[in-house]
Amino acid sequence: MAAQGARSETILVVGGGIAGITTAVEAAEAGAEVVLVERGPSLGGRVAQLSRYFPKLCHPTCGLEINYQRIRGNRRLRVITMATVAAVTGDRGAYTARIETRPRHVTARCTGCGDCARASQTRVPNPYNYDLDTVPAAHLAHPMAYPMRYVIADSVIGTPEADRIEAACRYGAVDLGEEPGAFDMVVGAVVWATGWRPYDAAKLQPYGYERHANVITNVEMERLAATTGPTLGQILRPSDAKPAKRVAMIQCAGSRDHNHLPYCSRICCLASLKHAAYLREAYADAEVDIYYIDIRAHDKLESFHARIKADPRVRFIKSKPASISENEAGDPVLHGEDTLTRDLYETAYDMVVLAIGMAPTAGDAMPEAALETDEYGFIVAAETLGGGMFSAGVAAGPLDVSLSVQSATAAALKAIQAVRGG
Amino acid sequence: MAGAETATYDLGFAKWVAGNISGADKLSMCMQCGMCSGSCPIGTQMDHGPRKLIMMIRAGMRDAVLSANTLWNCTQCYNCTVRCPRGIPVTEILQGLATVAVAEGHAGGEPTARFSEAFWWSLAKFGRTDERLVTSRFYFSAGLAEGVRKSRENLAIALRMIKARRMHLGAPHKIKRRKNLQAILAKAREIEARGAGEGD
């Protein structure tokens, strides 16, 4: 351990998704000082973008609300949004983290009334709905935002519209002059909970995600099913807003493929089973075909698989489809070999959902922190820089929500040991 | 047990293929997903798609594998190889199996195999392919009667091709220094008979 310089027992948690929130809350409730840094304007991450969880089909709003209350009630935990970690140097117990902030242009005086959004004229892409729709330039990141504070898109700053937005705010919460900033922070341990991104479906060339309007991804399906999504929870296909009643799910779209992601992403089987449940709930005459190599529903998840399988309107076809074409009606047509009957098929659907996997984010914007990654790009607890750096949730490898929470709790304990132990 | 009706299985076949066919050491990676068979542009014209053929190799169906038209109808478009999620060089393996099928006399009736033989005969003999000789050798490889029938059927085309100077009369085209080619081929046969390449 480094003997020189300032020392700190503060734990820095990078990423405000379910793993980062859990790490921060667990560590703070155990008595540690914690700083949670989130890149976006709100906590919640990918979990906030889910309509419902498998296997119980409950809503993530409930778990997020409990966690937000735990954050609010804890003085040892400080949340910094719109901020990234640019670099970490030093040694365990005495790291210097360089934090860079982007302007939100809305101060803590914001009450979340929404007058600024009503004063906005331009609309900007909405990453919360995977850009399936747009939001006003002044907007709330999502209905379960934390902090419950609006954000103004950079694109309108310096225009007359920004002045109108400022004038519309009755609480004087708009700060158009806010600049990007940066500061250093001394911390004792770092937990990377930087999550994942959906694998780029356009790379699955034979499936024509970019060519066929009615070929969507599983994360987009989640937004279509969500009441806070672009269709307000109605599952309509993109080309003509027709109810999607005959739907195919393609498993391992990118995962377990040496051309794409060589590993199993672990969540896609259950996500597709859940999507089948959404469709069967939405439409009494819905028919779902799940194309699979093998269904990986282990342990407590197996009964959910059994439940979906018992539904005669959900068919399981053992095949990795080879390609997707489109017929005159705009229906996507699947081509491939049913490996059990050995027949070549050519089947049309209203909509096809690609069960794309989880890609690591470590390669996207790697901070200068001598992070170690495994052969796939997921972050492993590093022995370098004194061994005080850990990873939690999907930053460490493909996990579902409950396993991410377990991983986060473990990371909180390791971080506490790192700052307290010898 | 043995009888004309009984199918025989060579339980060591998969192992033999893995050890003797180029690229087939990766066959154990196959997870039977069906991507290859689904991607094959002429899958409907094969006795068995590549996925099923791999399953048959595993099952030890040596004779059925080596006499499958799959080996001969493959157009080597490489769709299966490029898309295989496990990186199995499917096309290369089919080619290797076709070579074994010829050597063991399983490919006699296959037009593609007969054409390949005629093509190679011309190439080895003259160093070039001669359209007339390759074509007639291919036609007559199906028997005298079939050879005469096919030759007559295509006579008009041949004459038009000669007129358009797309086919020539007289001695076949040859390369210079054919002896060097023969020496190269003799060395290749010697190496093949040893069962290993020079570097092995």
Coordinates of C-alpha atoms in Angstrom, one line a residue:
Chain A
M1 CA 0.0 0.0 0.0
A2 CA 1.1 3.5 -0.8
A3 CA 2.2 5.3 2.3
Q4 CA 2.5 8.8 0.8
G5 CA -0.3 11.2 -0.1
A6 CA -3.9 11.5 1.1
R7 CA -5.7 8.3 2.1
S8 CA -9.4 7.6 1.9
E9 CA -11.9 5.0 3.0
T10 CA -14.4 6.2 0.4
I11 CA -15.7 3.7 -2.1
L12 CA -16.3 5.0 -5.7
V13 CA -19.0 3.1 -7.6
V14 CA -19.0 3.7 -11.3
G15 CA -22.4 3.2 -13.0
G16 CA -25.9 3.8 -11.6
G17 CA -27.7 0.7 -12.9
I18 CA -29.1 -2.0 -10.6
A19 CA -25.6 -3.3 -9.9
G20 CA -24.1 0.1 -9.1
I21 CA -27.1 1.1 -7.0
T22 CA -27.0 -2.1 -5.0
T23 CA -23.2 -1.9 -4.4
A24 CA -23.5 1.7 -3.3
V25 CA -26.5 1.1 -1.0
E26 CA -25.2 -2.1 0.5
A27 CA -21.7 -0.5 1.2
A28 CA -23.2 2.7 2.6
E29 CA -25.7 0.8 4.8
A30 CA -22.7 -1.2 6.2
G31 CA -21.1 2.1 7.2
A32 CA -18.8 3.0 4.3
E33 CA -18.7 6.4 2.6
V34 CA -19.8 6.0 -1.0
V35 CA -19.8 8.1 -4.1
L36 CA -22.0 6.8 -7.0
V37 CA -21.2 8.2 -10.4
E38 CA -23.7 7.8 -13.3
R39 CA -23.0 8.9 -16.9
G40 CA -26.7 9.7 -17.7
P41 CA -29.1 12.1 -16.2
S42 CA -30.8 9.4 -14.0
L43 CA -30.1 6.3 -12.1
G44 CA -31.9 3.1 -13.1
G45 CA -29.9 1.8 -16.1
R46 CA -31.1 -1.0 -18.2
V47 CA -33.4 -2.2 -15.4
A48 CA -35.5 1.0 -15.7
Q49 CA -36.0 0.1 -19.4
L50 CA -37.5 -3.3 -18.7
S51 CA -41.3 -3.6 -18.7
R52 CA -41.3 -6.5 -16.3
Y53 CA -38.9 -9.0 -14.7
F54 CA -38.7 -12.7 -15.3
P55 CA -39.8 -15.1 -13.9
K56 CA -42.4 -13.4 -11.7
L57 CA -43.4 -10.8 -14.3
C58 CA -43.3 -8.1 -11.7
H59 CA -42.4 -4.5 -12.5
P60 CA -38.9 -3.1 -11.9
T61 CA -40.4 0.2 -10.7
C62 CA -41.1 -1.4 -7.3
G63 CA -37.5 -2.5 -6.7
L64 CA -36.1 0.8 -8.0
E65 CA -38.4 2.8 -5.7
I66 CA -37.2 0.8 -2.6
N67 CA -33.6 1.4 -3.7
Y68 CA -34.2 5.1 -4.3
Q69 CA -35.6 5.4 -0.8
R70 CA -32.5 3.7 0.6
I71 CA -30.4 6.2 -1.2
R72 CA -32.4 9.2 0.0
G73 CA -32.2 7.9 3.6
N74 CA -28.5 7.4 3.7
R75 CA -26.1 10.3 4.4
R76 CA -23.0 8.4 3.6
L77 CA -24.0 8.0 0.0
R78 CA -23.6 10.7 -2.6
V79 CA -24.9 10.5 -6.1
I80 CA -23.3 12.4 -9.0
T81 CA -25.2 12.1 -12.3
M82 CA -24.1 13.3 -15.8
A83 CA -20.6 12.3 -14.9
T84 CA -18.0 9.9 -16.0
V85 CA -14.7 8.6 -14.6
A86 CA -11.9 9.7 -17.0
A87 CA -9.0 8.1 -15.2
V88 CA -8.0 6.4 -12.0
T89 CA -4.4 6.5 -10.7
G90 CA -2.7 5.6 -7.4
D91 CA -3.0 2.7 -5.1
R92 CA -5.5 0.9 -2.9
G93 CA -6.6 3.2 -0.1
A94 CA -5.4 6.2 -2.0
Y95 CA -6.7 6.4 -5.6
T96 CA -7.2 9.6 -7.4
A97 CA -10.2 9.5 -9.6
R98 CA -10.7 12.1 -12.3
I99 CA -14.4 12.9 -12.7
E100 CA -15.7 14.7 -15.7
T101 CA -19.2 16.2 -15.7
R102 CA -21.6 17.3 -18.5
P103 CA -24.1 20.1 -18.0
R104 CA -27.7 19.2 -17.2
H105 CA -28.7 22.9 -17.4
V106 CA -31.3 22.2 -14.7
T107 CA -30.4 22.8 -11.0
A108 CA -31.6 21.2 -7.8
R109 CA -34.4 23.7 -7.6
C110 CA -36.3 21.7 -10.2
T111 CA -39.6 20.4 -8.9
G112 CA -40.3 18.1 -11.9
C113 CA -43.4 20.2 -12.9
G114 CA -42.8 19.8 -16.7
D115 CA -43.4 23.4 -17.7
C116 CA -40.0 23.4 -19.5
A117 CA -41.0 20.3 -21.6
R118 CA -44.2 22.1 -22.6
A119 CA -42.1 25.1 -23.7
S120 CA -39.8 22.9 -25.9
Q121 CA -40.5 22.8 -29.6
T122 CA -37.7 20.6 -31.0
R123 CA -37.7 16.9 -30.2
V124 CA -34.6 14.8 -29.6
P125 CA -34.0 11.0 -29.9
N126 CA -35.1 9.1 -26.8
P127 CA -32.5 6.6 -25.7
Y128 CA -34.8 5.4 -23.0
N129 CA -37.0 3.9 -25.7
Y130 CA -33.9 2.8 -27.7
D131 CA -34.6 5.7 -30.1
L132 CA -38.0 4.3 -31.1
D133 CA -39.5 7.7 -30.5
T134 CA -38.5 11.2 -29.5
V135 CA -38.8 13.5 -26.4
P136 CA -38.9 17.3 -26.0
A137 CA -35.5 19.0 -25.8
A138 CA -36.3 19.6 -22.1
H139 CA -37.3 16.3 -20.7
L140 CA -37.2 13.8 -17.8
A141 CA -34.9 10.8 -18.5
H142 CA -37.8 8.5 -17.7
P143 CA -40.8 8.3 -15.4
M144 CA -38.7 6.6 -12.6
A145 CA -35.9 9.2 -12.8
Y146 CA -33.6 9.7 -9.9
P147 CA -32.9 12.5 -9.3
M148 CA -36.4 13.6 -10.3
R149 CA -34.9 16.5 -12.3
Y150 CA -35.3 17.5 -15.9
V151 CA -32.4 17.8 -18.4
I152 CA -32.1 20.1 -21.4
A153 CA -30.5 18.7 -24.5
D154 CA -27.3 20.3 -25.6
S155 CA -28.7 20.8 -29.1
V156 CA -31.0 23.7 -28.1
I157 CA -28.4 25.5 -25.9
G158 CA -27.7 29.0 -27.4
T159 CA -31.0 29.1 -29.4
P160 CA -34.1 31.2 -28.7
E161 CA -35.9 28.0 -27.7
A162 CA -33.5 27.7 -24.7
D163 CA -34.5 31.2 -23.6
R164 CA -38.2 30.3 -23.8
I165 CA -37.5 27.1 -21.8
E166 CA -35.7 29.3 -19.1
A167 CA -38.6 31.7 -19.1
A168 CA -41.1 28.9 -18.6
C169 CA -39.5 27.7 -15.4
R170 CA -41.3 29.2 -12.4
Y171 CA -38.6 28.1 -10.0
G172 CA -35.6 29.6 -11.6
A173 CA -34.1 26.1 -12.0
V174 CA -32.8 26.5 -15.5
D175 CA -29.0 27.3 -15.8
L176 CA -28.2 27.8 -19.5
G177 CA -24.6 28.9 -18.6
E178 CA -23.6 25.6 -17.0
E179 CA -20.3 24.3 -18.5
P180 CA -18.7 20.9 -18.6
G181 CA -16.5 20.4 -15.5
A182 CA -13.9 18.1 -14.1
F183 CA -12.5 17.4 -10.6
D184 CA -10.3 15.0 -8.7
M185 CA -11.5 12.8 -5.9
V186 CA -9.4 10.6 -3.5
V187 CA -11.0 7.2 -2.9
G188 CA -9.9 4.0 -1.3
A189 CA -11.6 1.5 -3.7
V190 CA -13.4 1.5 -7.0
V191 CA -16.2 -0.7 -8.1
W192 CA -16.9 -0.8 -11.8
A193 CA -20.6 -1.4 -12.5
T194 CA -20.6 -0.1 -16.0
G195 CA -23.1 -2.7 -17.3
W196 CA -23.6 -3.7 -20.9
R197 CA -25.0 -2.7 -24.2
P198 CA -27.2 -4.7 -26.5
Y199 CA -25.2 -6.4 -29.3
D200 CA -25.5 -4.5 -32.5
A201 CA -28.2 -6.3 -34.5
A202 CA -27.1 -4.8 -37.8
K203 CA -24.0 -7.0 -37.6
L204 CA -26.3 -10.1 -38.0
Q205 CA -26.4 -9.4 -41.7
P206 CA -28.6 -12.4 -42.9
Y207 CA -31.3 -11.3 -40.4
G208 CA -31.7 -7.9 -42.1
Y209 CA -32.4 -5.9 -39.0
E210 CA -31.6 -2.7 -41.0
R211 CA -33.6 -3.9 -44.1
H212 CA -36.8 -5.2 -42.6
A213 CA -38.9 -2.8 -40.5
N214 CA -40.6 -5.7 -38.7
V215 CA -37.4 -7.3 -37.4
I216 CA -36.8 -5.9 -34.0
T217 CA -34.5 -6.7 -31.0
N218 CA -35.5 -8.1 -27.6
V219 CA -34.7 -4.8 -25.9
E220 CA -37.1 -3.0 -28.3
M221 CA -39.7 -5.6 -27.6
E222 CA -39.4 -4.7 -24.0
R223 CA -40.2 -1.1 -24.7
L224 CA -43.1 -2.0 -27.0
A225 CA -44.6 -4.0 -24.1
A226 CA -44.0 -1.3 -21.5
T227 CA -46.8 1.2 -20.6
T228 CA -44.0 3.9 -20.6
G229 CA -42.9 2.9 -24.1
P230 CA -43.5 4.4 -27.5
T231 CA -46.8 2.4 -28.0
L232 CA -47.9 2.8 -24.4
G233 CA -47.7 -0.9 -23.9
Q234 CA -49.5 -2.1 -27.1
I235 CA -47.4 -4.6 -29.0
L236 CA -47.7 -3.2 -32.5
R237 CA -45.3 -3.9 -35.3
P238 CA -43.3 -1.0 -36.6
S239 CA -44.1 -0.9 -40.3
D240 CA -47.9 -0.4 -40.1
A241 CA -48.8 -0.4 -36.4
K242 CA -50.7 -3.6 -36.9
P243 CA -51.0 -5.8 -33.7
A244 CA -48.2 -8.3 -33.8
K245 CA -50.0 -11.6 -33.2
R246 CA -47.8 -14.1 -35.1
V247 CA -44.4 -13.5 -33.8
A248 CA -41.1 -15.5 -34.0
M249 CA -38.3 -15.2 -31.5
I250 CA -34.7 -16.0 -32.7
Q251 CA -32.5 -17.2 -29.8
C252 CA -28.7 -16.8 -29.8
A253 CA -28.9 -13.9 -32.2
G254 CA -25.3 -13.0 -31.8
S255 CA -24.5 -15.1 -28.7
R256 CA -22.6 -18.4 -28.8
D257 CA -21.3 -17.5 -32.2
H258 CA -17.6 -17.1 -32.9
N259 CA -18.4 -14.4 -35.6
H260 CA -20.1 -12.3 -32.9
L261 CA -20.3 -13.0 -29.1
P262 CA -18.6 -16.3 -28.4
Y263 CA -20.3 -16.7 -25.0
C264 CA -23.9 -17.4 -23.8
S265 CA -25.5 -14.1 -22.7
R266 CA -27.6 -16.0 -20.2
I267 CA -30.7 -13.7 -20.2
C268 CA -32.0 -14.1 -23.7
C269 CA -33.8 -17.5 -23.3
L270 CA -35.8 -16.2 -20.3
A271 CA -36.4 -12.8 -22.0
S272 CA -37.9 -14.5 -25.0
L273 CA -40.1 -16.8 -22.8
K274 CA -41.2 -13.6 -21.0
H275 CA -42.0 -12.0 -24.4
A276 CA -44.1 -15.0 -25.3
A277 CA -46.0 -14.4 -22.0
Y278 CA -46.5 -10.7 -22.9
L279 CA -47.9 -11.6 -26.3
R280 CA -50.2 -14.3 -24.9
E281 CA -51.5 -11.8 -22.4
A282 CA -52.0 -9.1 -25.0
Y283 CA -53.8 -11.2 -27.6
A284 CA -55.9 -14.2 -27.0
D285 CA -55.1 -15.5 -30.5
A286 CA -51.4 -14.7 -30.4
E287 CA -49.1 -17.4 -31.7
V288 CA -45.4 -17.4 -30.8
D289 CA -42.7 -19.6 -32.4
I290 CA -39.4 -19.7 -30.5
Y291 CA -36.4 -20.8 -32.6
Y292 CA -33.7 -22.2 -30.3
I293 CA -30.5 -24.2 -30.2
D294 CA -31.2 -25.3 -26.6
I295 CA -33.2 -23.5 -23.9
R296 CA -31.1 -22.4 -21.0
A297 CA -33.6 -22.0 -18.1
H298 CA -31.7 -23.3 -15.1
D299 CA -32.6 -23.8 -11.5
K300 CA -35.6 -21.7 -10.3
L301 CA -36.2 -20.5 -13.9
E302 CA -37.1 -23.9 -15.2
S303 CA -40.7 -23.8 -13.9
F304 CA -41.2 -20.6 -15.9
H305 CA -40.0 -22.4 -19.0
A306 CA -42.3 -25.3 -18.2
R307 CA -45.3 -22.9 -17.8
I308 CA -44.7 -21.3 -21.2
K309 CA -44.1 -24.6 -22.9
A310 CA -47.5 -25.9 -21.7
D311 CA -49.2 -23.2 -23.7
P312 CA -50.3 -24.8 -27.1
R313 CA -50.0 -21.5 -28.8
V314 CA -46.3 -21.2 -28.1
R315 CA -44.2 -23.5 -30.3
F316 CA -40.6 -24.4 -29.8
I317 CA -38.6 -25.0 -33.0
K318 CA -35.1 -26.5 -32.6
S319 CA -33.3 -24.5 -35.3
K320 CA -31.0 -21.5 -35.7
P321 CA -32.7 -19.7 -38.6
A322 CA -30.3 -19.0 -41.5
S323 CA -31.8 -15.8 -42.9
I324 CA -34.9 -13.5 -43.0
S325 CA -36.5 -12.2 -46.2
E326 CA -39.6 -10.1 -46.6
N327 CA -42.8 -10.8 -48.6
E328 CA -45.1 -8.3 -50.4
A329 CA -47.2 -7.8 -47.3
G330 CA -44.1 -6.6 -45.4
D331 CA -44.1 -9.8 -43.3
P332 CA -40.6 -11.1 -42.4
V333 CA -40.1 -14.6 -43.7
L334 CA -37.8 -17.0 -41.8
H335 CA -35.6 -19.5 -43.7
G336 CA -33.8 -22.4 -42.1
E337 CA -33.8 -26.1 -41.2
D338 CA -35.9 -27.6 -38.5
T339 CA -33.3 -29.9 -37.0
L340 CA -35.8 -32.4 -35.5
T341 CA -38.0 -32.9 -38.5
R342 CA -35.1 -32.2 -40.8
D343 CA -37.4 -30.1 -43.0
L344 CA -36.4 -26.8 -44.6
Y345 CA -38.9 -24.2 -43.7
E346 CA -40.0 -20.8 -45.1
T347 CA -42.4 -19.2 -42.6
A348 CA -43.9 -15.7 -42.5
Y349 CA -44.6 -13.8 -39.4
D350 CA -46.1 -10.4 -38.4
M351 CA -42.9 -9.6 -36.5
V352 CA -39.6 -11.2 -35.6
V353 CA -37.8 -10.5 -32.4
L354 CA -34.0 -11.1 -32.3
A355 CA -32.9 -12.3 -28.9
I356 CA -29.7 -10.3 -29.0
G357 CA -27.1 -10.8 -26.3
M358 CA -25.2 -8.6 -23.9
A359 CA -22.0 -7.0 -25.2
P360 CA -19.4 -5.7 -22.7
T361 CA -19.0 -1.9 -22.5
A362 CA -15.4 -1.9 -21.3
G363 CA -14.1 -1.5 -24.8
D364 CA -16.3 1.6 -25.5
A365 CA -14.8 4.3 -23.4
M366 CA -12.2 2.6 -21.3
P367 CA -11.0 5.0 -18.6
E368 CA -7.3 5.2 -18.0
A369 CA -7.3 2.9 -15.0
A370 CA -5.3 -0.1 -16.0
L371 CA -8.5 -2.2 -16.0
E372 CA -8.1 -5.8 -16.6
T373 CA -10.6 -7.6 -18.8
D374 CA -11.3 -11.3 -19.5
E375 CA -11.0 -12.8 -23.0
Y376 CA -14.5 -11.4 -23.9
G377 CA -14.0 -7.8 -22.6
F378 CA -15.7 -8.1 -19.2
I379 CA -13.9 -6.4 -16.3
V380 CA -12.2 -8.6 -13.8
A381 CA -11.0 -7.6 -10.3
A382 CA -7.6 -6.3 -11.0
E383 CA -4.4 -7.1 -9.2
T384 CA -2.8 -4.0 -10.6
L385 CA -3.1 -0.6 -8.8
G386 CA -3.0 -2.3 -5.4
G387 CA -5.9 -4.6 -5.8
G388 CA -8.6 -2.2 -4.8
M389 CA -10.6 -2.3 -8.0
F390 CA -13.6 -4.6 -8.5
S391 CA -16.4 -5.2 -10.9
A392 CA -20.1 -5.8 -10.3
G393 CA -23.1 -6.9 -12.3
V394 CA -22.8 -7.3 -16.1
A395 CA -19.6 -5.3 -16.2
A396 CA -18.1 -8.5 -14.8
G397 CA -20.0 -10.9 -17.1
P398 CA -23.4 -11.8 -18.5
L399 CA -25.9 -12.0 -15.6
D400 CA -29.6 -11.5 -15.0
V401 CA -31.0 -8.9 -12.6
S402 CA -31.0 -11.1 -9.5
L403 CA -27.5 -12.5 -10.1
S404 CA -26.3 -8.9 -10.8
V405 CA -27.7 -7.9 -7.4
Q406 CA -25.8 -10.8 -5.7
S407 CA -22.7 -9.9 -7.6
A408 CA -23.1 -6.3 -6.5
T409 CA -23.5 -7.2 -2.8
A410 CA -20.3 -9.3 -3.1
A411 CA -18.5 -6.4 -4.6
A412 CA -19.6 -4.1 -1.8
L413 CA -18.1 -6.5 0.8
K414 CA -14.9 -6.7 -1.1
A415 CA -14.6 -3.0 -1.5
I416 CA -15.3 -2.5 2.3
Q417 CA -12.5 -5.1 3.0
A418 CA -10.2 -3.2 0.7
V419 CA -10.6 0.1 2.3
R420 CA -10.7 -1.2 5.9
G421 CA -8.4 -4.2 5.8
G422 CA -4.7 -4.3 5.8
Chain B
M1 CA -27.2 -60.7 -37.2
A2 CA -25.4 -60.0 -40.4
G3 CA -27.6 -59.9 -43.5
A4 CA -28.4 -57.9 -46.6
E5 CA -31.0 -55.9 -44.8
T6 CA -28.9 -55.0 -41.8
A7 CA -27.4 -51.5 -41.8
T8 CA -23.8 -51.5 -40.7
Y9 CA -22.3 -48.8 -38.5
D10 CA -18.6 -47.9 -38.3
L11 CA -18.4 -46.6 -34.8
G12 CA -14.9 -45.3 -35.3
F13 CA -15.9 -43.3 -38.4
A14 CA -16.2 -39.9 -36.7
K15 CA -12.8 -40.3 -35.1
W16 CA -11.4 -41.4 -38.5
V17 CA -12.9 -38.4 -40.3
A18 CA -11.6 -36.0 -37.6
G19 CA -8.0 -37.4 -38.0
N20 CA -7.9 -37.8 -41.8
I21 CA -10.0 -35.0 -43.4
S22 CA -8.7 -31.5 -43.5
G23 CA -10.6 -29.2 -41.2
A24 CA -12.6 -32.1 -39.6
D25 CA -10.8 -31.8 -36.3
K26 CA -13.4 -29.1 -35.6
L27 CA -16.3 -31.4 -36.2
S28 CA -16.7 -32.1 -32.5
M29 CA -17.6 -28.4 -32.1
C30 CA -20.8 -28.9 -34.1
M31 CA -23.9 -28.1 -31.9
Q32 CA -26.4 -29.1 -34.6
C33 CA -28.0 -25.7 -34.8
G34 CA -28.9 -26.1 -38.5
M35 CA -27.4 -22.8 -39.7
C36 CA -25.4 -24.6 -42.4
S37 CA -28.3 -26.6 -43.9
G38 CA -30.6 -23.5 -43.7
S39 CA -28.1 -21.4 -45.4
C40 CA -27.4 -23.8 -48.3
P41 CA -28.7 -22.3 -51.6
I42 CA -29.2 -25.8 -53.0
G43 CA -30.2 -27.6 -49.8
T44 CA -33.4 -28.8 -51.5
Q45 CA -31.3 -30.7 -54.0
M46 CA -29.2 -32.6 -51.5
D47 CA -29.8 -36.1 -50.0
H48 CA -28.8 -34.6 -46.7
G49 CA -27.9 -31.1 -45.6
P50 CA -24.5 -30.5 -44.0
R51 CA -25.9 -30.6 -40.5
K52 CA -27.5 -34.0 -41.1
L53 CA -24.4 -35.3 -42.8
I54 CA -22.4 -34.3 -39.7
M55 CA -24.9 -36.2 -37.5
M56 CA -24.5 -39.2 -39.8
I57 CA -20.7 -39.1 -39.5
R58 CA -21.2 -39.1 -35.7
A59 CA -23.6 -42.0 -36.0
G60 CA -20.9 -44.0 -38.0
M61 CA -22.9 -44.2 -41.2
R62 CA -19.8 -44.5 -43.3
D63 CA -21.3 -45.8 -46.6
A64 CA -24.3 -43.5 -46.5
V65 CA -22.1 -40.5 -45.9
L66 CA -19.6 -41.3 -48.7
S67 CA -22.3 -42.1 -51.2
A68 CA -24.4 -39.0 -50.4
N69 CA -24.9 -36.6 -53.3
T70 CA -24.3 -33.8 -50.8
L71 CA -20.5 -34.1 -51.5
W72 CA -21.1 -33.6 -55.2
N73 CA -23.9 -31.0 -55.3
C74 CA -22.0 -28.6 -53.0
T75 CA -21.3 -25.5 -55.1
Q76 CA -18.6 -24.3 -52.7
C77 CA -20.3 -21.0 -52.1
Y78 CA -19.0 -21.1 -48.5
N79 CA -22.3 -19.7 -47.0
C80 CA -22.2 -22.5 -44.4
T81 CA -18.6 -22.0 -43.5
V82 CA -18.9 -18.2 -43.1
R83 CA -22.1 -18.4 -41.0
C84 CA -21.2 -21.4 -38.8
P85 CA -21.3 -20.1 -35.3
R86 CA -18.7 -22.7 -34.2
G87 CA -16.2 -21.9 -37.0
I88 CA -16.4 -25.3 -38.6
P89 CA -15.0 -25.3 -42.2
V90 CA -18.0 -27.2 -43.6
T91 CA -17.1 -26.7 -47.3
E92 CA -13.6 -27.9 -46.8
I93 CA -14.8 -31.0 -45.0
L94 CA -17.3 -31.9 -47.8
Q95 CA -14.4 -31.6 -50.3
G96 CA -12.2 -33.9 -48.3
L97 CA -15.0 -36.5 -48.0
A98 CA -15.6 -36.3 -51.7
T99 CA -11.9 -37.2 -52.3
V100 CA -12.4 -40.2 -50.0
A101 CA -15.6 -41.2 -51.8
V102 CA -13.7 -41.3 -55.1
A103 CA -10.8 -43.3 -53.7
E104 CA -13.2 -45.8 -52.2
G105 CA -15.4 -46.2 -55.3
H106 CA -18.5 -44.6 -53.8
A107 CA -18.7 -41.8 -56.4
G108 CA -19.0 -43.8 -59.7
G109 CA -22.4 -42.7 -60.7
E110 CA -22.1 -39.0 -59.7
P111 CA -22.0 -36.8 -62.8
T112 CA -19.9 -34.2 -60.8
A113 CA -17.4 -36.8 -59.9
R114 CA -17.2 -38.1 -63.5
F115 CA -16.8 -34.5 -64.8
S116 CA -14.1 -33.9 -62.2
E117 CA -12.2 -37.0 -63.4
A118 CA -12.4 -35.9 -67.1
F119 CA -11.3 -32.4 -66.2
W120 CA -8.3 -33.6 -64.1
W121 CA -7.4 -36.1 -66.9
S122 CA -7.0 -33.3 -69.4
L123 CA -5.2 -31.0 -66.9
A124 CA -2.7 -33.7 -65.9
K125 CA -2.1 -34.9 -69.5
F126 CA -1.8 -31.5 -71.3
G127 CA -1.4 -29.0 -68.6
R128 CA -4.6 -27.4 -70.0
T129 CA -8.3 -28.3 -70.2
D130 CA -9.4 -29.1 -73.8
E131 CA -13.2 -28.5 -74.1
R132 CA -13.7 -31.2 -76.7
L133 CA -11.8 -33.9 -74.9
V134 CA -13.1 -33.1 -71.4
T135 CA -16.7 -33.0 -72.7
S136 CA -16.5 -36.2 -74.7
R137 CA -14.6 -38.0 -71.9
F138 CA -17.4 -36.9 -69.5
Y139 CA -20.2 -38.0 -71.9
F140 CA -18.7 -41.4 -72.6
S141 CA -17.9 -42.0 -68.9
A142 CA -21.6 -42.9 -68.5
G143 CA -21.3 -45.7 -71.1
L144 CA -21.0 -46.0 -74.9
A145 CA -24.7 -45.6 -75.7
E146 CA -25.1 -42.6 -73.4
G147 CA -21.9 -41.1 -74.9
V148 CA -23.1 -41.3 -78.4
R149 CA -26.6 -40.0 -77.5
K150 CA -25.1 -37.0 -75.6
S151 CA -22.6 -36.2 -78.4
R152 CA -25.3 -36.2 -81.0
E153 CA -27.5 -34.1 -78.9
N154 CA -24.8 -31.5 -78.6
L155 CA -23.3 -31.7 -82.0
A156 CA -25.1 -28.6 -83.3
I157 CA -23.8 -26.5 -80.4
A158 CA -20.3 -27.8 -80.9
L159 CA -20.4 -26.9 -84.6
R160 CA -21.6 -23.4 -83.8
M161 CA -18.9 -23.0 -81.2
I162 CA -16.3 -24.0 -83.8
K163 CA -17.8 -21.5 -86.2
A164 CA -17.6 -18.8 -83.6
R165 CA -14.0 -19.9 -82.8
R166 CA -14.9 -20.8 -79.3
M167 CA -13.7 -24.3 -79.8
H168 CA -10.9 -25.5 -82.1
L169 CA -10.2 -28.5 -84.3
G170 CA -6.8 -30.2 -84.4
A171 CA -4.3 -31.0 -81.7
P172 CA -5.2 -30.2 -78.1
H173 CA -3.7 -27.1 -76.4
K174 CA -0.6 -28.0 -74.4
I175 CA 1.7 -26.2 -72.0
K176 CA 5.4 -26.1 -72.7
R177 CA 7.7 -28.4 -70.7
R178 CA 5.0 -30.9 -69.8
K179 CA 7.7 -33.1 -68.4
N180 CA 8.1 -30.7 -65.5
L181 CA 4.4 -30.9 -64.8
Q182 CA 4.6 -34.7 -64.8
A183 CA 7.5 -34.5 -62.3
I184 CA 5.5 -32.2 -60.0
L185 CA 2.5 -34.5 -60.1
A186 CA 4.6 -37.6 -59.6
K187 CA 6.2 -36.0 -56.5
A188 CA 2.7 -35.0 -55.2
R189 CA 1.5 -38.6 -55.6
E190 CA 4.6 -39.9 -53.8
I191 CA 3.9 -37.5 -50.9
E192 CA 0.3 -38.5 -50.9
A193 CA 1.2 -42.2 -50.8
R194 CA 3.4 -41.5 -47.8
G195 CA 0.3 -40.1 -46.2
A196 CA 1.9 -36.8 -45.1
G197 CA 3.1 -33.5 -46.4
E198 CA 6.7 -32.5 -46.7
G199 CA 6.6 -30.5 -43.6
D200 CA 5.0 -33.2 -41.4

